Coordinates of C-alpha atoms and ligand atoms in Angstrom, one line a residue:
X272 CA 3.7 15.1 -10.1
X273 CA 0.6 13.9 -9.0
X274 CA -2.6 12.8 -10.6
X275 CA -5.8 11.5 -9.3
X276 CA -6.7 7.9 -9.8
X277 CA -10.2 6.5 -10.3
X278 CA -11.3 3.8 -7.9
X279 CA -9.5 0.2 -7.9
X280 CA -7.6 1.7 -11.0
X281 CA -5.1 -0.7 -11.7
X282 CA -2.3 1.5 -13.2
X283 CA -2.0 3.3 -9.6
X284 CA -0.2 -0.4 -9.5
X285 CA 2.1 -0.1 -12.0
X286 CA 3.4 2.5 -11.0
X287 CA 5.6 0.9 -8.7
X288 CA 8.5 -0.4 -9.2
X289 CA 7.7 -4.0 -9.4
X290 CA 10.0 -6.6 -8.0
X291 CA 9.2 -10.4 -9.3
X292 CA 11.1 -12.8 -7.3
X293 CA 11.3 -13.9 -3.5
X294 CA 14.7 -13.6 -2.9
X295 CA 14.4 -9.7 -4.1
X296 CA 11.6 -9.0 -2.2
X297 CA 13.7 -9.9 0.8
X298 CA 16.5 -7.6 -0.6
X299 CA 14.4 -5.0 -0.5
X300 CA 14.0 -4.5 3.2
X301 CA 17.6 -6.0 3.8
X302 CA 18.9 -3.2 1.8
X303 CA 16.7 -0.6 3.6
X304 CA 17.9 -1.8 6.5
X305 CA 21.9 -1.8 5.5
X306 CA 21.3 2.2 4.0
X307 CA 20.2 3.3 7.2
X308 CA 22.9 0.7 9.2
X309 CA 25.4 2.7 6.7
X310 CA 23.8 6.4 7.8
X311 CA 24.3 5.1 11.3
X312 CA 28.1 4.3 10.6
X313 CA 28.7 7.3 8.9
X314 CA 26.9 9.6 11.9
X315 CA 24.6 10.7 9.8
X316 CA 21.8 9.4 11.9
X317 CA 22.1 9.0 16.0
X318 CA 23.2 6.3 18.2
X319 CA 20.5 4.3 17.0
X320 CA 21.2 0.8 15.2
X321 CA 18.2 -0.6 13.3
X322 CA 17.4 -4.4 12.3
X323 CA 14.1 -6.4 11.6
X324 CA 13.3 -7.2 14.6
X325 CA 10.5 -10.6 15.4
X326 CA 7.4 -9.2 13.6
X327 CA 4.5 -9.5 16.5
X328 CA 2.1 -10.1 13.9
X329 CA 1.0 -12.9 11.7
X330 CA -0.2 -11.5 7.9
X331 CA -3.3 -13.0 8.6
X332 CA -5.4 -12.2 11.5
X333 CA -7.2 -15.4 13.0
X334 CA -11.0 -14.9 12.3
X335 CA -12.4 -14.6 16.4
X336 CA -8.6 -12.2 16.8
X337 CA -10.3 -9.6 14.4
X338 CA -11.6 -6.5 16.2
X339 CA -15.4 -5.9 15.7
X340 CA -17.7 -3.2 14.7
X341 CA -21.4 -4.2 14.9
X342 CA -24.9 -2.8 15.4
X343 CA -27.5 -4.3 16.9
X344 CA -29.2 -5.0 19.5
X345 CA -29.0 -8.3 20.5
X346 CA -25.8 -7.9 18.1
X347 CA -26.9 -10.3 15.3
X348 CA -23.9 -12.8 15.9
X349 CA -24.9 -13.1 19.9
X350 CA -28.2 -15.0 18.3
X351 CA -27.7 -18.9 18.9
X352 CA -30.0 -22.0 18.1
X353 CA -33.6 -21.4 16.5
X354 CA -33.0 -17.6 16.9
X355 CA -29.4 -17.9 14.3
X356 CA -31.7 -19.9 12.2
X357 CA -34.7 -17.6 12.1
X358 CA -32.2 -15.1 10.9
X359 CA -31.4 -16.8 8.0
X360 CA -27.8 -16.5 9.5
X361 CA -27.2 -20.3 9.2
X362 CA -25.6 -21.8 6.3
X363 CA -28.8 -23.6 5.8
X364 CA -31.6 -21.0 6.3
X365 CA -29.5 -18.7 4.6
X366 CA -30.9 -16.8 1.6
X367 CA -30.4 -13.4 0.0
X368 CA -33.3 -11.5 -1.9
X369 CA -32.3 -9.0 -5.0
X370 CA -35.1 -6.8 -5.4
X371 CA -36.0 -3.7 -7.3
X372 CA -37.0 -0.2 -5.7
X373 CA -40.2 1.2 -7.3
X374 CA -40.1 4.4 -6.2
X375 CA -39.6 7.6 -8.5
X376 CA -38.5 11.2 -6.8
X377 CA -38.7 13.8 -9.9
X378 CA -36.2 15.1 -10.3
X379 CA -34.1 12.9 -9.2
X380 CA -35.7 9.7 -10.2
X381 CA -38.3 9.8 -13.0
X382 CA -37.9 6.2 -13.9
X383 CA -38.4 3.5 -11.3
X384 CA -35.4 0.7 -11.8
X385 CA -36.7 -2.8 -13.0
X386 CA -35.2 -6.3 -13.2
X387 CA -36.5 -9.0 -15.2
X388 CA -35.5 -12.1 -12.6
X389 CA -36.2 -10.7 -8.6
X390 CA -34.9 -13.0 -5.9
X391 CA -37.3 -13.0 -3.2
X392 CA -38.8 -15.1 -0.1
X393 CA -42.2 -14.8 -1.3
X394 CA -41.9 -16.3 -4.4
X395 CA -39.0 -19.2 -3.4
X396 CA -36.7 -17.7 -5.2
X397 CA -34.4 -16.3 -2.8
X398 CA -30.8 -17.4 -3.7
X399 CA -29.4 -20.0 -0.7
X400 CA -25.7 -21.0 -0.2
X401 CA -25.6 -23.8 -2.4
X402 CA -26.2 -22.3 -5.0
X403 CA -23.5 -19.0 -4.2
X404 CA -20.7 -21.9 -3.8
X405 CA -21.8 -23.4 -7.2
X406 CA -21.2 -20.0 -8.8
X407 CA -18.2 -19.7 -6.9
X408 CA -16.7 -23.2 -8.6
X409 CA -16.8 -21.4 -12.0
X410 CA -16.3 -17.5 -10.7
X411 CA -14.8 -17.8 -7.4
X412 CA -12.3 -15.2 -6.4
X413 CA -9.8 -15.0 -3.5
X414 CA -8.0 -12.1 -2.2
X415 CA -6.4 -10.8 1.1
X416 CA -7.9 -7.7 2.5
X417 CA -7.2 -5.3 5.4
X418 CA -10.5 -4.1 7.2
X419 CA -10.4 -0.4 8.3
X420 CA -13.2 1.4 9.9
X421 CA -13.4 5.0 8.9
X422 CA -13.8 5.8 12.5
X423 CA -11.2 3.9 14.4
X424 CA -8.1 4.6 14.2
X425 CA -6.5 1.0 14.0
X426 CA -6.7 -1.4 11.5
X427 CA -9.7 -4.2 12.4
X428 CA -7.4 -7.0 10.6
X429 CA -6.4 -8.5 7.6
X430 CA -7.9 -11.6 6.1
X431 CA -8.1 -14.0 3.1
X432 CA -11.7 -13.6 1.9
X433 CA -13.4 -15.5 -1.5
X434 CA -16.5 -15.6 -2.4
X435 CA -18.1 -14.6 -5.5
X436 CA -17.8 -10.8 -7.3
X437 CA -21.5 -8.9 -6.9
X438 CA -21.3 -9.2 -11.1
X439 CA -22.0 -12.6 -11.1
X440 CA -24.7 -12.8 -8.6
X441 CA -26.8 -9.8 -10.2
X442 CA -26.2 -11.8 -13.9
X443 CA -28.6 -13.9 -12.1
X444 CA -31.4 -11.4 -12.1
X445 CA -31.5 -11.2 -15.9
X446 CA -31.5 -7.8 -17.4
X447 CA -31.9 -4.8 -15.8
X448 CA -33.3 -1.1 -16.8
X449 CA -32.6 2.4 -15.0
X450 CA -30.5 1.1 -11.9
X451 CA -27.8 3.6 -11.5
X452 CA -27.2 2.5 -7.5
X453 CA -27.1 -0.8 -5.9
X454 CA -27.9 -0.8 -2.3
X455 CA -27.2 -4.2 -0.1
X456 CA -28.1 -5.0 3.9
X457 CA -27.7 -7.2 6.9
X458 CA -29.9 -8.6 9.6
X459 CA -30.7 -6.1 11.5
X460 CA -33.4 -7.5 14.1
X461 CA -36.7 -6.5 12.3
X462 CA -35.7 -2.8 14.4
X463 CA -35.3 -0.4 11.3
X464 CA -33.3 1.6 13.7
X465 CA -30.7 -0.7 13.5
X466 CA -30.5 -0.9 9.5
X467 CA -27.1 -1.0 8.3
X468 CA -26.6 -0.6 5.0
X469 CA -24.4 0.6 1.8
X470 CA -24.0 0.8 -2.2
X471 CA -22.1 1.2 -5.0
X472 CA -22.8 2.7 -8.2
X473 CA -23.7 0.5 -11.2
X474 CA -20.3 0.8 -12.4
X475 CA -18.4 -0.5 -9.1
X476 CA -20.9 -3.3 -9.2
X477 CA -20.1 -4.3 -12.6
X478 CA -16.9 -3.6 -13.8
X479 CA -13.5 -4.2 -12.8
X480 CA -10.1 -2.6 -14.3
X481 CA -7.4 -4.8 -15.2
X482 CA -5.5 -5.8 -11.9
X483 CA -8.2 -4.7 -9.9
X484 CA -10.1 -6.5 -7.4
X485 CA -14.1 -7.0 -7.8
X486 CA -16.4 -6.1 -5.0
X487 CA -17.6 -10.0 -3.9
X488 CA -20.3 -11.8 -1.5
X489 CA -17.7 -13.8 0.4
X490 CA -18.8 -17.1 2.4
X491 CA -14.7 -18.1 3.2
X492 CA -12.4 -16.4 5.4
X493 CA -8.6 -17.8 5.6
X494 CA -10.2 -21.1 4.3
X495 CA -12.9 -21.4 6.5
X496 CA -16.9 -20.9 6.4
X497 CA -17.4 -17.0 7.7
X498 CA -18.7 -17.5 11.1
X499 CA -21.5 -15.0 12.4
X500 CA -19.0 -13.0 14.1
X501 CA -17.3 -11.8 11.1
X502 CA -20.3 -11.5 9.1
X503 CA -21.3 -15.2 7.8
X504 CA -22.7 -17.4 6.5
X505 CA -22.3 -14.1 3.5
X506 CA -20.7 -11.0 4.0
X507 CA -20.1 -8.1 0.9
X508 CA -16.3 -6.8 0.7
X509 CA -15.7 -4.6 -1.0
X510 CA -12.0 -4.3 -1.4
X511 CA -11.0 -0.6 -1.3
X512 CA -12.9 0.8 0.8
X513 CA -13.2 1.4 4.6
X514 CA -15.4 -1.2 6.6
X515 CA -18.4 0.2 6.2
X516 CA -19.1 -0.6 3.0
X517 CA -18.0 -4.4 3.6
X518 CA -22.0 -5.8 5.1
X519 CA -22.2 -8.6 7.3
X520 CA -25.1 -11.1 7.3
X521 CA -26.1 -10.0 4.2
X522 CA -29.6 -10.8 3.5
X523 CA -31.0 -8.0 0.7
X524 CA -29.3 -6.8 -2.6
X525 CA -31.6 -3.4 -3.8
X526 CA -31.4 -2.1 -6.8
X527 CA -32.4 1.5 -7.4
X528 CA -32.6 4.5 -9.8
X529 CA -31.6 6.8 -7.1
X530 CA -27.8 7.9 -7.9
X531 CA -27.5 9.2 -4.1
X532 CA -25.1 7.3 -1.9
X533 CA -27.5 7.2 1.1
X534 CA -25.2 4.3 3.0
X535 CA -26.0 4.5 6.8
X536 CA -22.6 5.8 7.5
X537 CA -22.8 8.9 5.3
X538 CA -25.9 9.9 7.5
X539 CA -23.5 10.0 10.3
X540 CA -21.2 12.6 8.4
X541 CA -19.1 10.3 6.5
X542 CA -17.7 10.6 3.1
X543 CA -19.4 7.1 1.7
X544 CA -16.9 7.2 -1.7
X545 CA -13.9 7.2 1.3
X546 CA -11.2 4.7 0.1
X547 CA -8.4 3.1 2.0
X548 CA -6.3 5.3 3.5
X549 CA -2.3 5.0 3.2
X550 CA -1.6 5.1 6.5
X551 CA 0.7 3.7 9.6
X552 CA 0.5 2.4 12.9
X553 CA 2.5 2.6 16.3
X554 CA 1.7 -0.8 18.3
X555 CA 1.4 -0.2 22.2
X556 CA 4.8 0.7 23.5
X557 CA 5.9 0.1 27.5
X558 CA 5.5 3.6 28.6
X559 CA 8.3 2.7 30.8
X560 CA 11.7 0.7 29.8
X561 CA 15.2 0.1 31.0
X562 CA 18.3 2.1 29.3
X563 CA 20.3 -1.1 29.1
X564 CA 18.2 -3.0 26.7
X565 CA 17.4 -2.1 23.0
X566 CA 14.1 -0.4 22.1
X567 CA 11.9 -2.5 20.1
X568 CA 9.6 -0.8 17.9
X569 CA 6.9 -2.4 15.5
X570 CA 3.2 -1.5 14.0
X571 CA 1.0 -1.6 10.9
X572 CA 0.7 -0.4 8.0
X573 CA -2.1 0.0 5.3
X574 CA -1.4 0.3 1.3
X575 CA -4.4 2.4 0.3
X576 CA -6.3 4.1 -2.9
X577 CA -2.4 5.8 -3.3
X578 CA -0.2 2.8 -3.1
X579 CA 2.4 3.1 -0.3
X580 CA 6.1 4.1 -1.2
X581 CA 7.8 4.0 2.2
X582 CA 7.1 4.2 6.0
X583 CA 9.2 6.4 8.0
X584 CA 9.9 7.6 11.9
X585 CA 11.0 10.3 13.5
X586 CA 12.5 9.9 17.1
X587 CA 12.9 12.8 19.6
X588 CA 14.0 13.3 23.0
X589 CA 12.0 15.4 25.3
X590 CA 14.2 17.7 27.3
X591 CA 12.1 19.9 29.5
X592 CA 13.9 22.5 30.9
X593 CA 14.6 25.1 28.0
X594 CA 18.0 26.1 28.8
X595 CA 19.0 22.4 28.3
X596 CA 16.7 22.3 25.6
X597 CA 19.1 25.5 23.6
X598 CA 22.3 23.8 25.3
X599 CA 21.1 20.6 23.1
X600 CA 20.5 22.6 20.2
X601 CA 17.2 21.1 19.9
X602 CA 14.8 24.0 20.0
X603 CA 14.3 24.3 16.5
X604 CA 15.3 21.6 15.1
X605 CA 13.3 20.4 12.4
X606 CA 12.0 16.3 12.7
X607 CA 14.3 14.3 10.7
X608 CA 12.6 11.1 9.5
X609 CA 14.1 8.2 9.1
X610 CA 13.2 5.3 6.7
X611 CA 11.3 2.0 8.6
X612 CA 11.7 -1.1 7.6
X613 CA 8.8 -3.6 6.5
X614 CA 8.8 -7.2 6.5
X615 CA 9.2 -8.8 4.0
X616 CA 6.4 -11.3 2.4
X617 CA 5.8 -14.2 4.6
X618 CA 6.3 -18.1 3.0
X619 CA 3.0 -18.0 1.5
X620 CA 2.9 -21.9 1.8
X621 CA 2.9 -21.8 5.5
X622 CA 0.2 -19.0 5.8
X623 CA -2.3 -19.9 3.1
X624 CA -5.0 -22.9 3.5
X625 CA -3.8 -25.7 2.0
X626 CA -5.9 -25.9 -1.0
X627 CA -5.1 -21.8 -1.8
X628 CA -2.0 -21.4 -3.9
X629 CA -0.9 -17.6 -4.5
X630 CA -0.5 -17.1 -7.8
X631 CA -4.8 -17.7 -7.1
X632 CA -4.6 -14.9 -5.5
X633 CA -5.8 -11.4 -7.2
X634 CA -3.1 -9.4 -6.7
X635 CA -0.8 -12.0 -7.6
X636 CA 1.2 -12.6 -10.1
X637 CA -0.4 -15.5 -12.0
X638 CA 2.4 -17.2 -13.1
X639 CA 5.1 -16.6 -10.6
X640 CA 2.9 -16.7 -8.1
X641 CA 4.4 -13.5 -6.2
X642 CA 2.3 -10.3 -5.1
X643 CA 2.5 -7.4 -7.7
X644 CA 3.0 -4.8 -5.0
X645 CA 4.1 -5.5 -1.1
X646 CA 2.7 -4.5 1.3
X647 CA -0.7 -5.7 -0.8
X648 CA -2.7 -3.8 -2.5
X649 CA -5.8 -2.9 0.0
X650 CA -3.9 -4.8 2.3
X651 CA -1.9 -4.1 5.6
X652 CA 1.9 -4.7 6.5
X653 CA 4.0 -4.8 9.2
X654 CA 7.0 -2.4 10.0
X655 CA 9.6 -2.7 12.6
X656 CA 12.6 -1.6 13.9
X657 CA 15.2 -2.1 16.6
X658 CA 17.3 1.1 18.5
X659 CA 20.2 0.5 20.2
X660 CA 22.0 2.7 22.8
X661 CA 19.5 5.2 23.5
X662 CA 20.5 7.3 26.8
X663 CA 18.1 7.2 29.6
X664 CA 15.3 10.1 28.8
X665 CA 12.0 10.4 27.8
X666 CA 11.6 10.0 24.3
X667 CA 8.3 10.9 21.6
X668 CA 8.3 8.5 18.4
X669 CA 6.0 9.6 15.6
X670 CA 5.4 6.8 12.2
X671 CA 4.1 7.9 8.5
X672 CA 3.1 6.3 5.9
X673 CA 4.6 8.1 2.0
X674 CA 1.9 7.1 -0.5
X675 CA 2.6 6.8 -4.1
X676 CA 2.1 10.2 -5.2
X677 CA 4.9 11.6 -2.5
X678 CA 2.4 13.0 0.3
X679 CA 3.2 11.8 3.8
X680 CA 1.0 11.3 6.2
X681 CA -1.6 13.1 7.4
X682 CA -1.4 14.5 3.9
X683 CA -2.9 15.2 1.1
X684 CA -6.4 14.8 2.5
X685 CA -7.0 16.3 6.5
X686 CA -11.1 15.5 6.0
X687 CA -11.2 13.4 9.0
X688 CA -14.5 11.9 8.1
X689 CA -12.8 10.4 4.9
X690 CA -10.5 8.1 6.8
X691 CA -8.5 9.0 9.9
X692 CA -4.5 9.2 9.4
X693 CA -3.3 11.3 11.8
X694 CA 0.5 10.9 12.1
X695 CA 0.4 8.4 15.6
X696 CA 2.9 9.3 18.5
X697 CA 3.8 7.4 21.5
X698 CA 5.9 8.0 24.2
X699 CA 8.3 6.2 26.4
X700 CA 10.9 6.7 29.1
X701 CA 14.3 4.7 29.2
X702 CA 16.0 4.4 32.7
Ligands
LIG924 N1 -24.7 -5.7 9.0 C1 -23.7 -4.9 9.5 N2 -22.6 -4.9 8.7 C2 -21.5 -4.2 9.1 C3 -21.6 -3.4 10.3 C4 -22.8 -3.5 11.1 O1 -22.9 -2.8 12.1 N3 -23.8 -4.3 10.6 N4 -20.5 -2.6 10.7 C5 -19.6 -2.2 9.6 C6 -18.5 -1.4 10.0 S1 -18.7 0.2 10.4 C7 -17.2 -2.0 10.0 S2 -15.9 -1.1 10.4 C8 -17.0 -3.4 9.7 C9 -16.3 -4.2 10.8 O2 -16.1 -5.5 10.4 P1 -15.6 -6.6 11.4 O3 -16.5 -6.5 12.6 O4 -15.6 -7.9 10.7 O5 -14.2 -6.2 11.9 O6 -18.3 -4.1 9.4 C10 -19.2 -3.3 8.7 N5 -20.4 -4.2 8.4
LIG925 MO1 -16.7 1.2 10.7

């Protein structure tokens, strides 16, 4: 059984099986780990032994380690000195406009949208940083993200961003008449070519489902001020949805009556409603290793829109010559996959900023303290596994993610354009 959820809806949570405590989060994986130790034992499985092996990763990247996907030319977080300040991308010239669109388009706009409080340079009453962080003392939320781009097929990173939800910013603006879409923008050196912009609906904006996480202007990454590399002094994340959507030096907030999602990337074929994908990763592996020493295998992995249930592999050998192959009785045989261990949560005192306790955390439990669903919600974990006595061959490893509703990978969805999750396969020799 399946059923659709809505966006950020909080019971696609629930559904899991939730486990409160530390020490059983770390049974979790230990038991995975012992069934397929006990498969092994029992034949059922190959000559491969699995164990955790070092995770290569840390749970969050460092801000500068983040891959980055930015228009612009200059790129807007090249600019230095007097031209960082002109930009309004320094903490002090800094300022965001929210402004109404007074177009109408019968019949798809006869009303134009209005607001009773605009923001704007002109008048002086842009909003600046200060006054975000104030907002942020009485509304401030904090929550761990992965960044995706739709396009790429590797995760960006994974960050702790907070800032301030969208809702509190546009409460600012007083009230509001015939917006049904709220569109938002970066710097994009005065070159309207280079425009990069998204939106959400009124309702995204505005409300949240219990559990779930609010889209936010964030000005903090893992505890620090949001350099212009990943999108500071502001940046808009929006937490289930693919980079695009997430804004860097933002700078305009646009309210308008036009429903259509016209985000820059939907012009370019996208599907601009895309959420998360559920979805794993293979990191690199030595294309070439020796027979003697056990294989090390370790990547990502992304809990999207559909919760993840499990990750799995599948290891084959390649035997060329057919005969050999029939000899093997390998010809047909179907893939058999094999459940991956993921690491368990990390000692969240060592990984956090020091004034950032988890149960702060959305996602969190609030008392405990502990994350409702691991990997995170929106958020990316690590998988790993270690195979002993493989013979010397060549040998094709494939990884999936199973989301909540049962569909592996690339399942249910193959629309490329929503998200890429192609099943990844690399391959290695042993000699
Ligand atoms: N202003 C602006 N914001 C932007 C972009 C951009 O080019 N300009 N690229 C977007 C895309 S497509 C992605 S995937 C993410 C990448 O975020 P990162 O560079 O912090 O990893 O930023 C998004 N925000
Ligand atoms: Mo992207």
């Amino acid at each position: 059984m399946h059923k659709p959820s809505p966006p950020g809806d909080a019971e696609a949570i629930s559904r899991r099986a939730f486990v409160s405590n530390s020490a059983a989060w770390t049974m979790t994986s230990l038991a995975a780990a012992q069934a397929i130790q006990a498969d092994i034992l029992s034949g059922a499985a190959t000559k491969q032994t699995t164990a955790l092996p070092a995770c290569p990763h840390p749970l969050l990247t460092p801000a500068e380690s983040f891959n980055t996907v930015a228009r612009g030319n200059p790129k807007p977080h090249t600019l230095t000195g007097k031209a960082l300040a002109d930009a309004r991308m320094t903490p002090e010239t800094w300022r965001l406009e929210i402004t109404t669109d007074p177009k109408v388009e019968p019949p798809h706009v006869t009303q134009p949208a209005r607001m009773q409080a605009p923001r704007t340079m002109k008048e002086g009453t842009a909003l600046d940083l200060e006054t975000l962080r104030e907002l942020g003392k009485s509304h401030g939320i904090k929550f761990i993200k992965a960044t995706q781009c739709l396009n790429i097929p590797e995760p960006l990173g994974q960050g702790l961003w907070e800032g301030v939800p969208l809702r509190e910013v546009l409460k600012l603006c007083g009230r509001m008449k015939d917006v049904r879409r709220i569109y938002y923008r970066g710097f994009h050196n005065e070159d309207p070519g280079q425009i990069f912009q998204s939106s959400l609906s009124y309702t995204q904006a505005m409300e949240t489902p219990p559990g779930g996480f609010p889209p936010m202007l964030a000005y903090r990454l893992n505890g620090q001020p949001i350099t212009p590399l990943r999108g500071g002094p502001v940046r808009m994340i929006v937490p289930w949805a693919h980079g695009f959507k997430s804004i860097k030096w933002l700078q305009q907030i646009f309210l308008t009556n036009d429903y259509r999602a016209n985000d820059t990337y939907a012009l370019q074929n996208n599907d601009p409603e895309s959420h998360l994908k559920t979805s794993a990763y293979i990191d690199p592996i030595p294309e070439l290793m020796p027979a003697s020493r056990p294989v090390v295998l370790t990547g990502k992995v992304i809990s999207g829109l559909s919760d993840l249930e499990r990750v799995e592999y599948s290891l084959r050998q390649i035997i060329e010559d057919a005969e050999t192959q029939q000899e093997a009785g390998q010809e047909h045989t179907e893939t058999v996959w094999q459940p991956c261990p993921i690491y368990p949560p990390p000692d969240w005192e060592q990984i956090l900023p020091q004034d950032v306790k988890p149960h702060q955390l959305l996602g969190f439990d609030a008392k405990t303290g502990q994350p409702k669903a691991w990997p995170l919600r929106f958020g990316m974990g690590y998988w790993g596994i270690t195979l002993h006595g493989l013979q010397a061959g060549v040998y094709e490893v494939r990884v999936r993610a199973v989301d909540g509703n049962g569909f592996a990978q690339p399942e249910p969805r193959p629309l490329r354009k929503s998200g890429g999750n192609a099943v990844e396969m690399q391959r290695f020799q042993l000699s």
